Amino acid sequence: MQRPKVSRELAHLIEAAVLPSGHQSFEIEDKPFDPQRFSSLVTWHQIRPLAFEYVQAKALALPEYVLKMLREFSVGQAVTNMAFLGICVRLYNRLIENKVRAFPMKGALWAWMLYDKPVLREFGDIDYFIGKEDVSKSLDILLNEGFAADNYRHYLLKEKAVGEDYLNTDYQLPLTPVQEHALQSLEIQWNCTYPRYCYNFTWDELAGNLVAFHMMGKPVLVPGMEIQLIMMVIHHGGVEQWDKLKYMADLLRLLDKSADSMDWAYINKITKAKGFHKLLLESLSVAGYLCGRDYAKYAGAAKSYPSELFIRDILSHWENRRPPLKTKTWRIFLYNIKYRDNWSDKLSIVAAHIGYLTHWKLLWHKMSWYRKGSSGEADRDSAINATSGSEDI
């Protein structure tokens, strides 16, 4: 495969996000370094603390306004991360004390689990995976802690005819603080992503073998590294399509820390059974391509990985910043049709999307919400009542 070219700005950011290895997998365009573009890209990729540490280590010459932005954000993010991690552990303990099946996930967990310095990982909310049957109970508990479902989900949950359909066709529920709070977003999930993309795992499949892990000196029970990798490939790859360097930074740190000790026979078995082994191989191969380490060997990848199209698309997204969409449904659908393992897996995704259309009551209520032009002005007391059990959900 011909070595791709990247801008000087992106080259620096890749080096900041990738664990140092002295390996350079691309050529650099013969254009002057643009500090403004560097600033814009680092914000988009959500790796400002990593970039600030890199800039200091490399003594990279940047205008003062860029250095100030990186410095101020990194200091603020450090304070925020530590505060959020404390909140994360406290709310986790509250859920567990009340017999809710739960574990922290994604940014708040990976900052502590994967990064030598947790403050280097940007995240702005807290996520928990909840057993689907415990979602209603978890909402009551989190409401007592000051977080309620947003107005849109409240509208769906309060309707008896569609509440169960919502849980069966969706995978997440954002919560927002009832009063002023440092944490502005909290999310619970009961599946890895929308069921119609066919990455479906039960609670027992994900949490059948939890291990003790310490966050801020406090023990929490979380899935082992094999499940962490599987969930990361689903979210960062299958949903987000490795669109930001933050996602690749997570993957590289997980692999660098645990690739030698993970049960790859189990990982291969699960990803093949769920139909995304090809996506795993592409993802591992891109990670190895960027840093010069052969991670793909663990999963038995052929030398043809990563495919030229896969890595070219990723670098294009990193370079050009994909435009935000109101809904990413079609983008995710096409990506999974392209990269899932077999035609049977792809046809299952098509069938699941068609099946989603049979939930006509749910779709009607969703359309009713948007037709009314709701903009978050629903009665907050009503949302609180709904999630606390004062109304039927």
mmCIF file of C-alpha atoms in Angstrom:
data_model
loop_
_atom_site.group_PDB
_atom_site.id
_atom_site.type_symbol
_atom_site.label_atom_id
_atom_site.label_comp_id
_atom_site.label_asym_id
_atom_site.label_seq_id
_atom_site.Cartn_x
_atom_site.Cartn_y
_atom_site.Cartn_z
ATOM 1 C CA MET A 1 0.000 0.000 0.000
ATOM 2 C CA GLN A 2 1.320 3.410 -0.971
ATOM 3 C CA ARG A 3 2.087 5.626 1.999
ATOM 4 C CA PRO A 4 -0.622 8.278 2.293
ATOM 5 C CA LYS A 5 0.102 11.972 2.662
ATOM 6 C CA VAL A 6 -1.214 14.020 5.572
ATOM 7 C CA SER A 7 -0.928 17.662 6.496
ATOM 8 C CA ARG A 8 1.700 18.860 8.960
ATOM 9 C CA GLU A 9 -1.056 19.753 11.403
ATOM 10 C CA LEU A 10 -2.575 16.276 11.349
ATOM 11 C CA ALA A 11 0.856 14.624 11.495
ATOM 12 C CA HIS A 12 1.557 16.377 14.799
ATOM 13 C CA LEU A 13 -1.839 15.402 16.188
ATOM 14 C CA ILE A 14 -1.440 11.756 15.184
ATOM 15 C CA GLU A 15 1.910 11.699 16.961
ATOM 16 C CA ALA A 16 0.306 13.303 20.008
ATOM 17 C CA ALA A 17 -2.469 10.708 20.123
ATOM 18 C CA VAL A 18 -0.397 7.632 19.195
ATOM 19 C CA LEU A 19 1.914 6.113 21.757
ATOM 20 C CA PRO A 20 5.491 7.034 20.760
ATOM 21 C CA SER A 21 7.296 4.420 18.715
ATOM 22 C CA GLY A 22 9.511 6.356 16.307
ATOM 23 C CA HIS A 23 7.418 4.940 13.469
ATOM 24 C CA GLN A 24 6.029 7.174 10.727
ATOM 25 C CA SER A 25 3.478 5.525 8.498
ATOM 26 C CA PHE A 26 2.707 8.447 6.194
ATOM 27 C CA GLU A 27 4.316 11.205 4.219
ATOM 28 C CA ILE A 28 3.864 14.855 5.150
ATOM 29 C CA GLU A 29 2.561 17.367 2.662
ATOM 30 C CA ASP A 30 5.033 20.012 1.567
ATOM 31 C CA LYS A 31 3.019 22.926 2.913
ATOM 32 C CA PRO A 32 3.723 25.391 5.745
ATOM 33 C CA PHE A 33 2.401 24.563 9.202
ATOM 34 C CA ASP A 34 -0.884 26.412 9.903
ATOM 35 C CA PRO A 35 -1.378 27.095 13.653
ATOM 36 C CA GLN A 36 -5.005 28.111 13.181
ATOM 37 C CA ARG A 37 -5.815 24.856 11.420
ATOM 38 C CA PHE A 38 -3.902 22.937 14.106
ATOM 39 C CA SER A 39 -6.041 24.641 16.742
ATOM 40 C CA SER A 40 -9.240 23.823 14.885
ATOM 41 C CA LEU A 41 -8.277 20.189 14.302
ATOM 42 C CA VAL A 42 -7.185 19.512 17.868
ATOM 43 C CA THR A 43 -10.521 20.796 19.134
ATOM 44 C CA TRP A 44 -12.415 18.640 16.658
ATOM 45 C CA HIS A 45 -10.439 15.519 17.572
ATOM 46 C CA GLN A 46 -10.937 16.120 21.314
ATOM 47 C CA ILE A 47 -7.318 15.460 22.262
ATOM 48 C CA ARG A 48 -6.374 18.869 23.642
ATOM 49 C CA PRO A 49 -4.721 17.592 26.864
ATOM 50 C CA LEU A 50 -2.717 15.027 24.870
ATOM 51 C CA ALA A 51 -1.726 17.711 22.371
ATOM 52 C CA PHE A 52 -0.685 20.134 25.117
ATOM 53 C CA GLU A 53 1.579 17.515 26.690
ATOM 54 C CA TYR A 54 2.998 16.714 23.250
ATOM 55 C CA VAL A 55 3.593 20.388 22.421
ATOM 56 C CA GLN A 56 5.476 20.843 25.685
ATOM 57 C CA ALA A 57 7.565 17.705 25.210
ATOM 58 C CA LYS A 58 8.462 18.582 21.619
ATOM 59 C CA ALA A 59 8.856 22.328 22.293
ATOM 60 C CA LEU A 60 6.657 22.879 19.271
ATOM 61 C CA ALA A 61 6.601 26.550 18.281
ATOM 62 C CA LEU A 62 3.003 27.760 18.435
ATOM 63 C CA PRO A 63 1.471 31.221 18.703
ATOM 64 C CA GLU A 64 0.642 32.271 22.232
ATOM 65 C CA TYR A 65 -3.116 32.223 21.585
ATOM 66 C CA VAL A 66 -2.955 28.518 20.634
ATOM 67 C CA LEU A 67 -0.784 27.651 23.632
ATOM 68 C CA LYS A 68 -3.140 29.580 25.888
ATOM 69 C CA MET A 69 -6.140 27.714 24.532
ATOM 70 C CA LEU A 70 -4.468 24.340 25.060
ATOM 71 C CA ARG A 71 -3.170 25.275 28.509
ATOM 72 C CA GLU A 72 -6.459 26.659 29.796
ATOM 73 C CA PHE A 73 -8.506 23.800 28.429
ATOM 74 C CA SER A 74 -6.123 21.179 29.804
ATOM 75 C CA VAL A 75 -6.137 22.701 33.291
ATOM 76 C CA GLY A 76 -9.924 22.967 33.240
ATOM 77 C CA GLN A 77 -10.282 19.446 31.907
ATOM 78 C CA ALA A 78 -8.013 18.100 34.651
ATOM 79 C CA VAL A 79 -10.234 19.619 37.334
ATOM 80 C CA THR A 80 -13.383 18.466 35.536
ATOM 81 C CA ASN A 81 -12.103 14.917 35.026
ATOM 82 C CA MET A 82 -11.277 14.433 38.663
ATOM 83 C CA ALA A 83 -14.633 15.867 39.762
ATOM 84 C CA PHE A 84 -16.540 13.705 37.278
ATOM 85 C CA LEU A 85 -14.646 10.581 38.281
ATOM 86 C CA GLY A 86 -15.673 11.188 41.888
ATOM 87 C CA ILE A 87 -19.296 11.624 40.819
ATOM 88 C CA CYS A 88 -19.066 8.517 38.651
ATOM 89 C CA VAL A 89 -17.948 6.327 41.559
ATOM 90 C CA ARG A 90 -20.538 7.816 43.924
ATOM 91 C CA LEU A 91 -23.454 7.224 41.549
ATOM 92 C CA TYR A 92 -22.183 3.732 40.718
ATOM 93 C CA ASN A 93 -22.175 2.866 44.421
ATOM 94 C CA ARG A 94 -25.704 4.234 44.776
ATOM 95 C CA LEU A 95 -26.942 2.048 41.920
ATOM 96 C CA ILE A 96 -25.215 -1.071 43.270
ATOM 97 C CA GLU A 97 -26.500 -0.462 46.810
ATOM 98 C CA ASN A 98 -30.016 -0.500 45.362
ATOM 99 C CA LYS A 99 -29.488 -3.787 43.523
ATOM 100 C CA VAL A 100 -29.289 -2.252 40.052
ATOM 101 C CA ARG A 101 -27.047 -4.164 37.648
ATOM 102 C CA ALA A 102 -24.659 -1.475 36.446
ATOM 103 C CA PHE A 103 -21.096 -0.699 35.503
ATOM 104 C CA PRO A 104 -19.410 2.550 34.383
ATOM 105 C CA MET A 105 -18.344 2.644 30.760
ATOM 106 C CA LYS A 106 -16.650 4.657 28.013
ATOM 107 C CA GLY A 107 -14.846 7.930 28.757
ATOM 108 C CA ALA A 108 -15.009 8.122 32.542
ATOM 109 C CA LEU A 109 -13.883 4.504 32.896
ATOM 110 C CA TRP A 110 -11.335 4.470 30.077
ATOM 111 C CA ALA A 111 -9.661 7.643 31.350
ATOM 112 C CA TRP A 112 -8.774 5.767 34.513
ATOM 113 C CA MET A 113 -8.339 2.286 33.054
ATOM 114 C CA LEU A 114 -6.260 3.028 29.950
ATOM 115 C CA TYR A 115 -4.369 6.296 30.443
ATOM 116 C CA ASP A 116 -1.309 6.658 32.649
ATOM 117 C CA LYS A 117 -2.631 10.137 33.435
ATOM 118 C CA PRO A 118 -6.447 10.066 33.514
ATOM 119 C CA VAL A 119 -6.591 13.839 33.010
ATOM 120 C CA LEU A 120 -5.276 13.372 29.449
ATOM 121 C CA ARG A 121 -8.523 11.803 28.248
ATOM 122 C CA GLU A 122 -11.207 14.301 27.223
ATOM 123 C CA PHE A 123 -14.751 13.437 28.216
ATOM 124 C CA GLY A 124 -17.746 15.543 29.106
ATOM 125 C CA ASP A 125 -20.313 13.149 30.525
ATOM 126 C CA ILE A 126 -20.669 9.938 32.502
ATOM 127 C CA ASP A 127 -22.037 6.692 31.069
ATOM 128 C CA TYR A 128 -23.365 3.567 32.757
ATOM 129 C CA PHE A 129 -24.414 0.268 31.284
ATOM 130 C CA ILE A 130 -27.596 -0.932 33.006
ATOM 131 C CA GLY A 131 -29.414 -4.249 32.799
ATOM 132 C CA LYS A 132 -32.477 -3.483 30.661
ATOM 133 C CA GLU A 133 -34.908 -4.754 33.280
ATOM 134 C CA ASP A 134 -33.349 -2.347 35.799
ATOM 135 C CA VAL A 135 -33.683 0.823 33.699
ATOM 136 C CA SER A 136 -36.837 2.034 35.444
ATOM 137 C CA LYS A 137 -35.337 1.491 38.898
ATOM 138 C CA SER A 138 -32.118 3.220 37.863
ATOM 139 C CA LEU A 139 -34.106 6.296 36.774
ATOM 140 C CA ASP A 140 -35.711 6.531 40.222
ATOM 141 C CA ILE A 141 -32.317 6.310 41.928
ATOM 142 C CA LEU A 142 -30.647 8.815 39.632
ATOM 143 C CA LEU A 143 -33.566 11.178 40.041
ATOM 144 C CA ASN A 144 -32.955 11.135 43.787
ATOM 145 C CA GLU A 145 -29.379 12.105 42.924
ATOM 146 C CA GLY A 146 -30.596 15.052 40.858
ATOM 147 C CA PHE A 147 -30.752 13.717 37.273
ATOM 148 C CA ALA A 148 -33.886 13.224 35.177
ATOM 149 C CA ALA A 149 -34.632 12.017 31.652
ATOM 150 C CA ASP A 150 -34.619 14.689 28.975
ATOM 151 C CA ASN A 151 -37.916 15.960 27.648
ATOM 152 C CA TYR A 152 -37.986 13.897 24.470
ATOM 153 C CA ARG A 153 -37.387 10.593 26.266
ATOM 154 C CA HIS A 154 -39.801 11.611 28.995
ATOM 155 C CA TYR A 155 -42.458 12.105 26.321
ATOM 156 C CA LEU A 156 -41.854 8.569 25.025
ATOM 157 C CA LEU A 157 -41.519 6.893 28.412
ATOM 158 C CA LYS A 158 -44.720 8.384 29.826
ATOM 159 C CA GLU A 159 -46.782 6.838 27.016
ATOM 160 C CA LYS A 160 -47.763 3.336 28.121
ATOM 161 C CA ALA A 161 -48.292 2.206 24.537
ATOM 162 C CA VAL A 162 -44.679 2.866 23.491
ATOM 163 C CA GLY A 163 -42.481 2.784 26.595
ATOM 164 C CA GLU A 164 -41.512 -0.865 26.124
ATOM 165 C CA ASP A 165 -41.037 -0.359 22.384
ATOM 166 C CA TYR A 166 -38.628 2.461 23.140
ATOM 167 C CA LEU A 167 -36.502 0.205 25.348
ATOM 168 C CA ASN A 168 -36.565 -2.562 22.731
ATOM 169 C CA THR A 169 -35.590 -0.365 19.772
ATOM 170 C CA ASP A 170 -33.241 2.147 21.401
ATOM 171 C CA TYR A 171 -30.160 1.714 23.549
ATOM 172 C CA GLN A 172 -29.564 4.866 25.595
ATOM 173 C CA LEU A 173 -31.279 7.463 27.702
ATOM 174 C CA PRO A 174 -29.654 10.846 28.380
ATOM 175 C CA LEU A 175 -30.248 12.451 31.766
ATOM 176 C CA THR A 176 -29.755 16.071 32.690
ATOM 177 C CA PRO A 177 -29.483 17.743 36.101
ATOM 178 C CA VAL A 178 -32.674 18.935 37.733
ATOM 179 C CA GLN A 179 -30.778 21.842 39.299
ATOM 180 C CA GLU A 180 -27.464 23.563 38.615
ATOM 181 C CA HIS A 181 -24.724 20.922 38.588
ATOM 182 C CA ALA A 182 -21.127 20.579 37.429
ATOM 183 C CA LEU A 183 -22.111 17.472 35.459
ATOM 184 C CA GLN A 184 -24.421 18.520 32.642
ATOM 185 C CA SER A 185 -24.901 15.136 30.984
ATOM 186 C CA LEU A 186 -25.301 11.613 32.297
ATOM 187 C CA GLU A 187 -26.301 8.671 30.136
ATOM 188 C CA ILE A 188 -27.512 5.173 30.787
ATOM 189 C CA GLN A 189 -27.324 2.405 28.180
ATOM 190 C CA TRP A 190 -28.847 -1.050 28.051
ATOM 191 C CA ASN A 191 -27.382 -2.113 24.677
ATOM 192 C CA CYS A 192 -24.162 -1.329 22.823
ATOM 193 C CA THR A 193 -25.957 0.674 20.129
ATOM 194 C CA TYR A 194 -29.299 0.661 18.315
ATOM 195 C CA PRO A 195 -30.513 -2.952 18.048
ATOM 196 C CA ARG A 196 -31.144 -2.530 14.312
ATOM 197 C CA TYR A 197 -27.358 -2.462 13.702
ATOM 198 C CA CYS A 198 -27.179 -6.001 15.114
ATOM 199 C CA TYR A 199 -24.435 -5.549 17.710
ATOM 200 C CA ASN A 200 -26.741 -6.932 20.365
ATOM 201 C CA PHE A 201 -25.388 -8.248 23.654
ATOM 202 C CA THR A 202 -27.295 -9.316 26.744
ATOM 203 C CA TRP A 203 -26.287 -8.189 30.204
ATOM 204 C CA ASP A 204 -24.906 -11.664 30.924
ATOM 205 C CA GLU A 205 -22.777 -11.638 27.770
ATOM 206 C CA LEU A 206 -21.142 -8.359 28.766
ATOM 207 C CA ALA A 207 -21.129 -8.683 32.539
ATOM 208 C CA GLY A 208 -20.873 -12.416 33.086
ATOM 209 C CA ASN A 209 -17.319 -12.121 34.388
ATOM 210 C CA LEU A 210 -16.830 -8.733 36.027
ATOM 211 C CA VAL A 211 -13.448 -7.868 37.500
ATOM 212 C CA ALA A 212 -12.548 -5.456 40.275
ATOM 213 C CA PHE A 213 -10.972 -2.211 39.166
ATOM 214 C CA HIS A 214 -10.066 0.836 41.241
ATOM 215 C CA MET A 215 -11.133 4.336 40.243
ATOM 216 C CA MET A 216 -9.762 7.042 42.514
ATOM 217 C CA GLY A 217 -8.915 4.301 44.992
ATOM 218 C CA LYS A 218 -12.506 3.022 45.061
ATOM 219 C CA PRO A 219 -13.337 -0.477 43.763
ATOM 220 C CA VAL A 220 -15.844 -0.891 40.934
ATOM 221 C CA LEU A 221 -16.787 -4.054 39.075
ATOM 222 C CA VAL A 222 -16.396 -3.785 35.299
ATOM 223 C CA PRO A 223 -16.041 -6.174 32.339
ATOM 224 C CA GLY A 224 -12.534 -7.389 31.587
ATOM 225 C CA MET A 225 -10.345 -6.053 28.805
ATOM 226 C CA GLU A 226 -11.739 -8.448 26.211
ATOM 227 C CA ILE A 227 -15.232 -6.960 26.605
ATOM 228 C CA GLN A 228 -13.788 -3.457 26.828
ATOM 229 C CA LEU A 229 -12.156 -4.020 23.421
ATOM 230 C CA ILE A 230 -15.356 -5.452 21.935
ATOM 231 C CA MET A 231 -17.444 -2.515 23.192
ATOM 232 C CA MET A 232 -14.822 -0.058 21.949
ATOM 233 C CA VAL A 233 -14.780 -1.538 18.446
ATOM 234 C CA ILE A 234 -18.587 -1.377 18.352
ATOM 235 C CA HIS A 235 -18.832 2.243 19.516
ATOM 236 C CA HIS A 236 -15.653 3.840 18.188
ATOM 237 C CA GLY A 237 -15.629 1.744 15.018
ATOM 238 C CA GLY A 238 -19.090 0.480 14.120
ATOM 239 C CA VAL A 239 -20.897 3.658 15.185
ATOM 240 C CA GLU A 240 -18.365 6.507 15.166
ATOM 241 C CA GLN A 241 -16.232 4.990 12.368
ATOM 242 C CA TRP A 242 -12.950 6.056 14.040
ATOM 243 C CA ASP A 243 -13.794 9.614 12.991
ATOM 244 C CA LYS A 244 -11.727 11.274 15.725
ATOM 245 C CA LEU A 245 -8.219 10.718 17.020
ATOM 246 C CA LYS A 246 -9.640 10.465 20.538
ATOM 247 C CA TYR A 247 -11.095 7.097 19.577
ATOM 248 C CA MET A 248 -7.838 5.776 18.158
ATOM 249 C CA ALA A 249 -5.961 7.023 21.241
ATOM 250 C CA ASP A 250 -8.271 4.855 23.382
ATOM 251 C CA LEU A 251 -7.731 1.784 21.221
ATOM 252 C CA LEU A 252 -3.957 2.125 21.123
ATOM 253 C CA ARG A 253 -3.721 2.474 24.891
ATOM 254 C CA LEU A 254 -5.935 -0.539 25.479
ATOM 255 C CA LEU A 255 -3.851 -2.642 23.097
ATOM 256 C CA ASP A 256 -0.526 -1.401 24.411
ATOM 257 C CA LYS A 257 -1.618 -2.209 27.937
ATOM 258 C CA SER A 258 -3.356 -5.550 27.431
ATOM 259 C CA ALA A 259 -2.868 -7.092 23.969
ATOM 260 C CA ASP A 260 -0.355 -9.651 25.241
ATOM 261 C CA SER A 261 -2.614 -10.854 28.056
ATOM 262 C CA MET A 262 -6.088 -10.897 26.502
ATOM 263 C CA ASP A 263 -7.969 -14.047 25.499
ATOM 264 C CA TRP A 264 -7.916 -13.606 21.723
ATOM 265 C CA ALA A 265 -9.638 -16.918 21.058
ATOM 266 C CA TYR A 266 -12.617 -15.570 22.997
ATOM 267 C CA ILE A 267 -12.489 -12.184 21.225
ATOM 268 C CA ASN A 268 -12.354 -13.842 17.812
ATOM 269 C CA LYS A 269 -15.179 -16.226 18.714
ATOM 270 C CA ILE A 270 -17.493 -13.437 19.879
ATOM 271 C CA THR A 271 -16.786 -11.012 17.029
ATOM 272 C CA LYS A 272 -17.289 -13.760 14.454
ATOM 273 C CA ALA A 273 -20.531 -14.882 16.084
ATOM 274 C CA LYS A 274 -21.819 -11.289 16.123
ATOM 275 C CA GLY A 275 -20.644 -10.600 12.579
ATOM 276 C CA PHE A 276 -18.028 -7.878 13.049
ATOM 277 C CA HIS A 277 -14.721 -9.755 12.993
ATOM 278 C CA LYS A 278 -13.745 -7.955 9.785
ATOM 279 C CA LEU A 279 -14.252 -4.605 11.522
ATOM 280 C CA LEU A 280 -12.075 -5.831 14.401
ATOM 281 C CA LEU A 281 -9.303 -6.817 11.981
ATOM 282 C CA GLU A 282 -9.455 -3.492 10.128
ATOM 283 C CA SER A 283 -9.381 -1.575 13.414
ATOM 284 C CA LEU A 284 -6.461 -3.509 14.894
ATOM 285 C CA SER A 285 -4.553 -3.182 11.641
ATOM 286 C CA VAL A 286 -5.012 0.593 11.444
ATOM 287 C CA ALA A 287 -3.834 0.912 15.050
ATOM 288 C CA GLY A 288 -0.746 -1.130 14.211
ATOM 289 C CA TYR A 289 -0.177 0.764 10.981
ATOM 290 C CA LEU A 290 -0.070 4.074 12.832
ATOM 291 C CA CYS A 291 2.414 3.029 15.489
ATOM 292 C CA GLY A 292 4.410 0.238 13.863
ATOM 293 C CA ARG A 293 3.193 -2.503 16.202
ATOM 294 C CA ASP A 294 1.582 -5.684 14.898
ATOM 295 C CA TYR A 295 -1.648 -5.847 16.872
ATOM 296 C CA ALA A 296 -3.551 -7.588 14.067
ATOM 297 C CA LYS A 297 -1.507 -10.766 14.542
ATOM 298 C CA TYR A 298 -3.433 -11.501 17.744
ATOM 299 C CA ALA A 299 -6.673 -11.813 15.780
ATOM 300 C CA GLY A 300 -5.128 -13.674 12.853
ATOM 301 C CA ALA A 301 -5.383 -10.856 10.322
ATOM 302 C CA ALA A 302 -3.993 -11.436 6.852
ATOM 303 C CA LYS A 303 -1.381 -9.104 5.388
ATOM 304 C CA SER A 304 -4.139 -7.474 3.321
ATOM 305 C CA TYR A 305 -5.290 -5.572 6.419
ATOM 306 C CA PRO A 306 -5.851 -2.702 6.785
ATOM 307 C CA SER A 307 -7.566 -2.262 3.451
ATOM 308 C CA GLU A 308 -6.515 0.823 1.531
ATOM 309 C CA LEU A 309 -10.079 2.143 1.467
ATOM 310 C CA PHE A 310 -10.504 1.733 5.232
ATOM 311 C CA ILE A 311 -7.402 3.704 6.167
ATOM 312 C CA ARG A 312 -7.899 6.270 3.408
ATOM 313 C CA ASP A 313 -11.399 7.049 4.662
ATOM 314 C CA ILE A 314 -10.185 7.411 8.242
ATOM 315 C CA LEU A 315 -7.366 9.772 7.295
ATOM 316 C CA SER A 316 -9.760 11.788 5.129
ATOM 317 C CA HIS A 317 -12.165 12.161 8.042
ATOM 318 C CA TRP A 318 -9.331 13.148 10.372
ATOM 319 C CA GLU A 319 -8.025 15.693 7.892
ATOM 320 C CA ASN A 320 -11.290 17.244 6.772
ATOM 321 C CA ARG A 321 -13.653 16.833 9.755
ATOM 322 C CA ARG A 322 -16.854 15.185 8.637
ATOM 323 C CA PRO A 323 -19.879 17.499 8.644
ATOM 324 C CA PRO A 324 -22.242 17.058 11.584
ATOM 325 C CA LEU A 325 -25.576 15.465 10.743
ATOM 326 C CA LYS A 326 -28.934 15.808 12.447
ATOM 327 C CA THR A 327 -29.120 12.022 12.405
ATOM 328 C CA LYS A 328 -26.319 9.609 11.531
ATOM 329 C CA THR A 329 -28.641 6.667 10.849
ATOM 330 C CA TRP A 330 -27.948 6.430 7.113
ATOM 331 C CA ARG A 331 -24.200 6.948 7.565
ATOM 332 C CA ILE A 332 -23.979 4.164 10.151
ATOM 333 C CA PHE A 333 -26.195 1.882 8.082
ATOM 334 C CA LEU A 334 -24.023 2.195 4.971
ATOM 335 C CA TYR A 335 -20.818 1.738 6.956
ATOM 336 C CA ASN A 336 -22.046 -1.487 8.490
ATOM 337 C CA ILE A 337 -23.313 -2.808 5.181
ATOM 338 C CA LYS A 338 -19.784 -2.210 3.884
ATOM 339 C CA TYR A 339 -17.756 -3.670 6.765
ATOM 340 C CA ARG A 340 -19.790 -6.399 8.446
ATOM 341 C CA ASP A 341 -18.607 -9.942 7.865
ATOM 342 C CA ASN A 342 -21.086 -11.798 5.680
ATOM 343 C CA TRP A 343 -24.130 -11.172 3.558
ATOM 344 C CA SER A 344 -26.203 -12.836 6.267
ATOM 345 C CA ASP A 345 -25.017 -10.185 8.735
ATOM 346 C CA LYS A 346 -25.779 -7.397 6.269
ATOM 347 C CA LEU A 347 -29.214 -8.802 5.450
ATOM 348 C CA SER A 348 -29.938 -9.020 9.198
ATOM 349 C CA ILE A 349 -29.239 -5.287 9.458
ATOM 350 C CA VAL A 350 -31.563 -4.572 6.530
ATOM 351 C CA ALA A 351 -34.260 -6.791 8.043
ATOM 352 C CA ALA A 352 -33.868 -5.123 11.442
ATOM 353 C CA HIS A 353 -34.324 -1.685 9.876
ATOM 354 C CA ILE A 354 -37.441 -2.856 8.085
ATOM 355 C CA GLY A 355 -38.644 -4.427 11.329
ATOM 356 C CA TYR A 356 -38.139 -1.115 13.110
ATOM 357 C CA LEU A 357 -40.796 0.371 10.825
ATOM 358 C CA THR A 358 -43.355 -2.048 12.242
ATOM 359 C CA HIS A 359 -43.226 -0.227 15.586
ATOM 360 C CA TRP A 360 -45.787 2.185 14.198
ATOM 361 C CA LYS A 361 -47.058 3.435 17.560
ATOM 362 C CA LEU A 362 -43.557 4.434 18.630
ATOM 363 C CA LEU A 363 -42.852 6.098 15.293
ATOM 364 C CA TRP A 364 -46.147 7.954 15.455
ATOM 365 C CA HIS A 365 -45.314 9.328 18.898
ATOM 366 C CA LYS A 366 -41.831 10.333 17.722
ATOM 367 C CA MET A 367 -43.293 12.146 14.736
ATOM 368 C CA SER A 368 -45.845 13.820 16.975
ATOM 369 C CA TRP A 369 -43.058 15.168 19.157
ATOM 370 C CA TYR A 370 -41.130 16.628 16.248
ATOM 371 C CA ARG A 371 -44.277 17.864 14.528
ATOM 372 C CA LYS A 372 -45.032 19.962 17.584
ATOM 373 C CA GLY A 373 -41.598 21.520 17.177
ATOM 374 C CA SER A 374 -40.652 20.756 20.764
ATOM 375 C CA SER A 375 -37.449 22.508 21.760
ATOM 376 C CA GLY A 376 -36.914 21.384 25.300
ATOM 377 C CA GLU A 377 -39.777 23.421 26.754
ATOM 378 C CA ALA A 378 -41.695 20.492 28.192
ATOM 379 C CA ASP A 379 -42.696 20.752 31.817
ATOM 380 C CA ARG A 380 -39.671 19.734 33.927
ATOM 381 C CA ASP A 381 -41.890 18.727 36.838
ATOM 382 C CA SER A 382 -43.682 16.312 34.543
ATOM 383 C CA ALA A 383 -40.381 14.720 33.543
ATOM 384 C CA ILE A 384 -39.398 14.362 37.189
ATOM 385 C CA ASN A 385 -42.752 12.813 38.046
ATOM 386 C CA ALA A 386 -42.454 10.363 35.186
ATOM 387 C CA THR A 387 -39.022 9.099 36.131
ATOM 388 C CA SER A 388 -39.824 8.971 39.832
ATOM 389 C CA GLY A 389 -42.859 6.759 39.290
ATOM 390 C CA SER A 390 -45.474 9.439 40.005
ATOM 391 C CA GLU A 391 -46.704 8.836 36.475
ATOM 392 C CA ASP A 392 -46.995 5.553 34.640
ATOM 393 C CA ILE A 393 -44.108 4.862 32.311
#
